[in-house]
Every structure is written in structure tokens, then in C-alpha cells.
Amino acid sequence: MVRRAQEELGVTLPRAYVDLLVQRNGGVPRRRCCPTQFSTSWSDDHFEICGIFGIGGPWGIDGSSGGGSSYRIAEWGYPEIGVVICDTPSAGHDTVMLDYSQCGPEGEPAVAYVDEDRIPRRVAESFEEFLNLLVNCEALDLYSAAVAVGFRPGVSLEERRTGRGTRGHAVRGTTLAFAPTAVSVAVRPE
């Protein structure tokens, strides 16, 4: 399935993404917010995803119908820089993509956020880094609200990103955990 998806998309998927596909073919991560150094149309300092797309079927990134990456790029006018990999709460007004524009179709793509202005903004150098950047949205919203009024909580945003607390204790692991879903499909790499 992985090889067929790569052939359909015309790119080599990053190893971390393939590993995720083998573990769980897409789904809804528990940590769904990605802090940014730029404002988005939805927040001053982050964006939210509501799912990571898998492969196969009508909603897979390789799908040729309404859920596939090619369809989404054409339908929503996203830049043709790579592959749409995440769904967002806006249901299409913004997205997250694997960005092959600098590495070519066989290289290790960066991850870019594409907002309503359709300008890709790099948020991570790799898919693995992107996964490690994701934080609990409620914690991020509380943190952002506290900072907005001048409060500095004991755990900084950087400590949340790295998973290390002020005393060197783990704040939250860096493995990606998924919320329960109704369907989980196992994928074997070919």
C-alpha cells in the first residue's frame, strides 16, 4: 500500500510518516496544536489539526476522490508543494502539507502550514519534528492566555515543546498518542 501511494503521489514519503502508517493508518492525535512563530487566521501563536490522513480508501492521501491530496490541492487552491497530510477544524480553509519544494520528490520534506492566503509557512524541518512539536491544545490556550496578561507559568512553551520541565523532569513524552477512534487500519510497508 505504501509503495502504491508513493507512486500515485509521485513522492517518497518520509520514514517517520511511513512508521506512523504502519503503527496506525492516520487518525486523531491527542496533542493537536502546533505552536508557531507567526500569527494564523485562527490564532496569534498556533494552529490546530483535527486529524492526520492515512493512505488507501476515499480519505487517504493517495485517494482520487474528495479526500485525496491531489483533489484537496485542486479544490482549495493550495500551493503545489507536496502532499496534504492533515485535516484542520476549518475543513479546508487552511491545511498542513509535506513540503517537497526544496528537497525534491525523493528527499526528506519539511512540514508547512498553509493558511487562507495560500502562502506555505515552514513549521518543521521534518515530519518527525512536526509530531514532536504538537502539544495539548487546552494547555497551549491556557499558556497563551496567561502570557497575554503577563503571567509566566512554571512550564514554558519551549519546555512543553521539548518535553522537559524546569527541573529536568519529563513534562510530557514525545511519542505520539492518539485519541480513540472507531476504525483503525493496519498497513504493511511494501
mmCIF file of C-alpha atoms in Angstrom:
data_model
loop_
_atom_site.group_PDB
_atom_site.id
_atom_site.type_symbol
_atom_site.label_atom_id
_atom_site.label_comp_id
_atom_site.label_asym_id
_atom_site.label_seq_id
_atom_site.Cartn_x
_atom_site.Cartn_y
_atom_site.Cartn_z
ATOM 1 C CA MET A 1 0.000 0.000 0.000
ATOM 2 C CA VAL A 2 2.797 2.430 0.865
ATOM 3 C CA ARG A 3 4.607 1.857 -2.410
ATOM 4 C CA ARG A 4 1.377 2.329 -4.390
ATOM 5 C CA ALA A 5 0.610 5.549 -2.509
ATOM 6 C CA GLN A 6 4.099 6.892 -3.228
ATOM 7 C CA GLU A 7 3.731 6.029 -6.922
ATOM 8 C CA GLU A 8 0.316 7.706 -7.054
ATOM 9 C CA LEU A 9 1.645 10.834 -5.313
ATOM 10 C CA GLY A 10 4.985 10.913 -7.165
ATOM 11 C CA VAL A 11 6.994 11.363 -3.949
ATOM 12 C CA THR A 12 8.845 9.322 -1.354
ATOM 13 C CA LEU A 13 7.020 9.623 1.960
ATOM 14 C CA PRO A 14 9.192 10.398 4.991
ATOM 15 C CA ARG A 15 10.223 7.415 7.130
ATOM 16 C CA ALA A 16 8.505 8.857 10.239
ATOM 17 C CA TYR A 17 5.221 9.150 8.309
ATOM 18 C CA VAL A 18 5.529 5.583 6.996
ATOM 19 C CA ASP A 19 6.265 4.382 10.549
ATOM 20 C CA LEU A 20 3.095 6.136 11.703
ATOM 21 C CA LEU A 21 1.128 4.497 8.884
ATOM 22 C CA VAL A 22 2.361 1.079 9.984
ATOM 23 C CA GLN A 23 1.507 1.807 13.631
ATOM 24 C CA ARG A 24 -1.810 3.436 12.853
ATOM 25 C CA ASN A 25 -3.064 4.448 9.426
ATOM 26 C CA GLY A 26 -3.909 8.052 10.224
ATOM 27 C CA GLY A 27 -6.208 9.229 12.967
ATOM 28 C CA VAL A 28 -6.790 11.894 15.584
ATOM 29 C CA PRO A 29 -3.781 12.669 17.790
ATOM 30 C CA ARG A 30 -4.364 13.691 21.402
ATOM 31 C CA ARG A 31 -1.939 16.586 21.002
ATOM 32 C CA ARG A 32 -3.367 18.585 18.112
ATOM 33 C CA CYS A 33 -1.951 22.119 18.366
ATOM 34 C CA CYS A 34 1.277 23.264 16.762
ATOM 35 C CA PRO A 35 2.878 26.414 18.200
ATOM 36 C CA THR A 36 4.076 28.893 15.573
ATOM 37 C CA GLN A 37 6.305 31.941 15.416
ATOM 38 C CA PHE A 38 3.671 33.647 13.255
ATOM 39 C CA SER A 39 0.003 34.529 13.505
ATOM 40 C CA THR A 40 -2.553 32.446 11.668
ATOM 41 C CA SER A 41 -6.070 33.405 10.691
ATOM 42 C CA TRP A 42 -7.216 31.355 13.713
ATOM 43 C CA SER A 43 -4.715 32.296 16.446
ATOM 44 C CA ASP A 44 -1.801 34.556 17.321
ATOM 45 C CA ASP A 45 0.594 31.716 18.039
ATOM 46 C CA HIS A 46 -0.580 28.297 16.822
ATOM 47 C CA PHE A 47 -2.817 26.248 14.580
ATOM 48 C CA GLU A 48 -4.822 23.117 15.291
ATOM 49 C CA ILE A 49 -5.159 19.894 13.369
ATOM 50 C CA CYS A 50 -8.060 17.508 13.834
ATOM 51 C CA GLY A 51 -6.514 14.528 12.114
ATOM 52 C CA ILE A 52 -3.553 13.073 10.246
ATOM 53 C CA PHE A 53 -4.502 11.413 6.972
ATOM 54 C CA GLY A 54 -3.599 7.805 6.271
ATOM 55 C CA ILE A 55 -3.402 6.026 2.934
ATOM 56 C CA GLY A 56 -5.916 3.965 0.988
ATOM 57 C CA GLY A 57 -9.653 4.416 0.775
ATOM 58 C CA PRO A 58 -11.505 7.587 -0.155
ATOM 59 C CA TRP A 59 -9.922 9.711 2.605
ATOM 60 C CA GLY A 60 -6.324 8.551 2.182
ATOM 61 C CA ILE A 61 -3.723 10.993 0.882
ATOM 62 C CA ASP A 62 -3.486 8.885 -2.264
ATOM 63 C CA GLY A 63 -7.242 8.846 -2.880
ATOM 64 C CA SER A 64 -8.516 10.071 -6.202
ATOM 65 C CA SER A 65 -11.865 11.223 -4.831
ATOM 66 C CA GLY A 66 -12.782 14.020 -2.410
ATOM 67 C CA GLY A 67 -10.297 13.066 0.305
ATOM 68 C CA GLY A 68 -7.052 12.673 -1.596
ATOM 69 C CA SER A 69 -4.221 15.194 -1.543
ATOM 70 C CA SER A 70 -4.421 15.982 -5.271
ATOM 71 C CA TYR A 71 -8.141 16.644 -5.009
ATOM 72 C CA ARG A 72 -7.667 18.908 -1.970
ATOM 73 C CA ILE A 73 -4.902 20.890 -3.680
ATOM 74 C CA ALA A 74 -7.097 21.475 -6.734
ATOM 75 C CA GLU A 75 -10.332 22.093 -4.793
ATOM 76 C CA TRP A 76 -8.890 24.533 -2.247
ATOM 77 C CA GLY A 77 -6.160 26.165 -4.337
ATOM 78 C CA TYR A 78 -3.299 25.043 -2.102
ATOM 79 C CA PRO A 79 0.196 25.561 -3.467
ATOM 80 C CA GLU A 80 1.590 22.573 -5.372
ATOM 81 C CA ILE A 81 4.491 21.967 -2.998
ATOM 82 C CA GLY A 82 3.737 18.393 -1.957
ATOM 83 C CA VAL A 83 1.149 16.365 -0.076
ATOM 84 C CA VAL A 84 -1.739 17.438 2.171
ATOM 85 C CA ILE A 85 -1.351 15.362 5.361
ATOM 86 C CA CYS A 86 -3.628 16.914 7.998
ATOM 87 C CA ASP A 87 -7.220 17.945 8.368
ATOM 88 C CA THR A 88 -7.957 21.124 10.324
ATOM 89 C CA PRO A 89 -11.071 22.363 12.121
ATOM 90 C CA SER A 90 -11.682 24.845 9.287
ATOM 91 C CA ALA A 91 -12.372 21.900 6.944
ATOM 92 C CA GLY A 92 -10.237 23.236 4.114
ATOM 93 C CA HIS A 93 -9.576 26.924 4.665
ATOM 94 C CA ASP A 94 -6.114 26.011 5.985
ATOM 95 C CA THR A 95 -4.023 22.837 5.933
ATOM 96 C CA VAL A 96 -0.720 21.170 6.726
ATOM 97 C CA MET A 97 1.444 19.754 3.937
ATOM 98 C CA LEU A 98 4.632 17.809 3.374
ATOM 99 C CA ASP A 99 6.717 20.420 1.525
ATOM 100 C CA TYR A 100 8.979 18.948 -1.167
ATOM 101 C CA SER A 101 9.767 22.331 -2.781
ATOM 102 C CA GLN A 102 13.375 22.416 -1.568
ATOM 103 C CA CYS A 103 14.259 18.697 -1.339
ATOM 104 C CA GLY A 104 12.617 17.305 -4.477
ATOM 105 C CA PRO A 105 10.217 14.347 -4.663
ATOM 106 C CA GLU A 106 12.686 11.816 -3.231
ATOM 107 C CA GLY A 107 14.096 13.966 -0.436
ATOM 108 C CA GLU A 108 13.083 14.483 3.200
ATOM 109 C CA PRO A 109 10.268 17.058 3.076
ATOM 110 C CA ALA A 110 9.716 19.835 5.561
ATOM 111 C CA VAL A 111 6.240 20.414 7.006
ATOM 112 C CA ALA A 112 4.431 23.608 6.044
ATOM 113 C CA TYR A 113 1.270 25.263 7.310
ATOM 114 C CA VAL A 114 -0.861 26.831 4.552
ATOM 115 C CA ASP A 115 -3.318 29.473 5.723
ATOM 116 C CA GLU A 116 -6.127 31.223 3.855
ATOM 117 C CA ASP A 117 -3.570 33.374 1.984
ATOM 118 C CA ARG A 118 -2.139 30.118 0.493
ATOM 119 C CA ILE A 119 1.428 31.025 1.437
ATOM 120 C CA PRO A 120 3.265 27.962 2.791
ATOM 121 C CA ARG A 121 4.992 28.664 6.120
ATOM 122 C CA ARG A 122 7.522 26.131 7.318
ATOM 123 C CA VAL A 123 6.760 24.844 10.812
ATOM 124 C CA ALA A 124 9.168 21.884 10.980
ATOM 125 C CA GLU A 125 12.178 20.589 9.092
ATOM 126 C CA SER A 126 10.722 17.068 9.076
ATOM 127 C CA PHE A 127 7.543 15.135 9.799
ATOM 128 C CA GLU A 128 9.140 13.693 12.928
ATOM 129 C CA GLU A 129 9.912 17.201 14.206
ATOM 130 C CA PHE A 130 6.319 18.223 13.439
ATOM 131 C CA LEU A 131 4.972 15.347 15.547
ATOM 132 C CA ASN A 132 7.225 16.391 18.417
ATOM 133 C CA LEU A 133 6.004 19.995 18.189
ATOM 134 C CA LEU A 134 2.351 19.047 18.718
ATOM 135 C CA VAL A 135 1.026 19.977 22.160
ATOM 136 C CA ASN A 136 -2.241 19.680 24.044
ATOM 137 C CA CYS A 137 -4.484 22.494 22.757
ATOM 138 C CA GLU A 138 -6.031 23.224 26.122
ATOM 139 C CA ALA A 139 -2.606 23.656 27.697
ATOM 140 C CA LEU A 140 -1.489 25.895 24.831
ATOM 141 C CA ASP A 141 -4.630 28.041 25.068
ATOM 142 C CA LEU A 142 -4.136 28.427 28.825
ATOM 143 C CA TYR A 143 -0.478 29.251 28.322
ATOM 144 C CA SER A 144 -1.271 31.818 25.610
ATOM 145 C CA ALA A 145 -3.933 33.444 27.793
ATOM 146 C CA ALA A 146 -1.567 33.592 30.757
ATOM 147 C CA VAL A 147 1.223 35.144 28.699
ATOM 148 C CA ALA A 148 -1.212 37.669 27.193
ATOM 149 C CA VAL A 149 -1.905 39.056 30.668
ATOM 150 C CA GLY A 150 1.758 38.961 31.704
ATOM 151 C CA PHE A 151 1.780 35.759 33.803
ATOM 152 C CA ARG A 152 4.754 33.431 33.383
ATOM 153 C CA PRO A 153 3.773 29.894 34.370
ATOM 154 C CA GLY A 154 6.401 27.468 35.684
ATOM 155 C CA VAL A 155 6.498 25.452 32.458
ATOM 156 C CA SER A 156 7.461 27.463 29.401
ATOM 157 C CA LEU A 157 6.300 26.860 25.849
ATOM 158 C CA GLU A 158 9.823 25.675 24.981
ATOM 159 C CA GLU A 159 9.688 23.192 27.859
ATOM 160 C CA ARG A 160 6.347 21.945 26.532
ATOM 161 C CA ARG A 161 7.887 21.533 23.083
ATOM 162 C CA THR A 162 10.930 19.622 24.322
ATOM 163 C CA GLY A 163 9.049 17.596 26.935
ATOM 164 C CA ARG A 164 11.464 18.656 29.698
ATOM 165 C CA GLY A 165 10.401 20.596 32.803
ATOM 166 C CA THR A 166 12.292 23.248 34.745
ATOM 167 C CA ARG A 167 13.926 20.626 36.987
ATOM 168 C CA GLY A 168 14.726 18.229 34.151
ATOM 169 C CA HIS A 169 11.618 16.123 34.765
ATOM 170 C CA ALA A 170 9.595 14.971 31.810
ATOM 171 C CA VAL A 171 6.563 17.199 31.272
ATOM 172 C CA ARG A 172 5.044 15.029 28.555
ATOM 173 C CA GLY A 173 6.513 12.262 26.462
ATOM 174 C CA THR A 174 7.356 12.876 22.850
ATOM 175 C CA THR A 175 5.648 9.778 21.486
ATOM 176 C CA LEU A 176 2.514 10.473 19.529
ATOM 177 C CA ALA A 177 -0.637 9.275 21.286
ATOM 178 C CA PHE A 178 -3.948 9.029 19.503
ATOM 179 C CA ALA A 179 -7.441 9.589 20.779
ATOM 180 C CA PRO A 180 -9.721 6.561 20.444
ATOM 181 C CA THR A 181 -11.361 6.255 17.047
ATOM 182 C CA ALA A 182 -13.956 3.929 15.616
ATOM 183 C CA VAL A 183 -11.701 2.483 12.913
ATOM 184 C CA SER A 184 -8.026 1.626 12.813
ATOM 185 C CA VAL A 185 -6.459 0.053 9.747
ATOM 186 C CA ALA A 186 -3.094 -1.676 9.845
ATOM 187 C CA VAL A 187 -0.783 -1.014 6.900
ATOM 188 C CA ARG A 188 2.164 -3.163 5.905
ATOM 189 C CA PRO A 189 5.014 -1.402 4.073
ATOM 190 C CA GLU A 190 5.756 -2.998 0.723
#
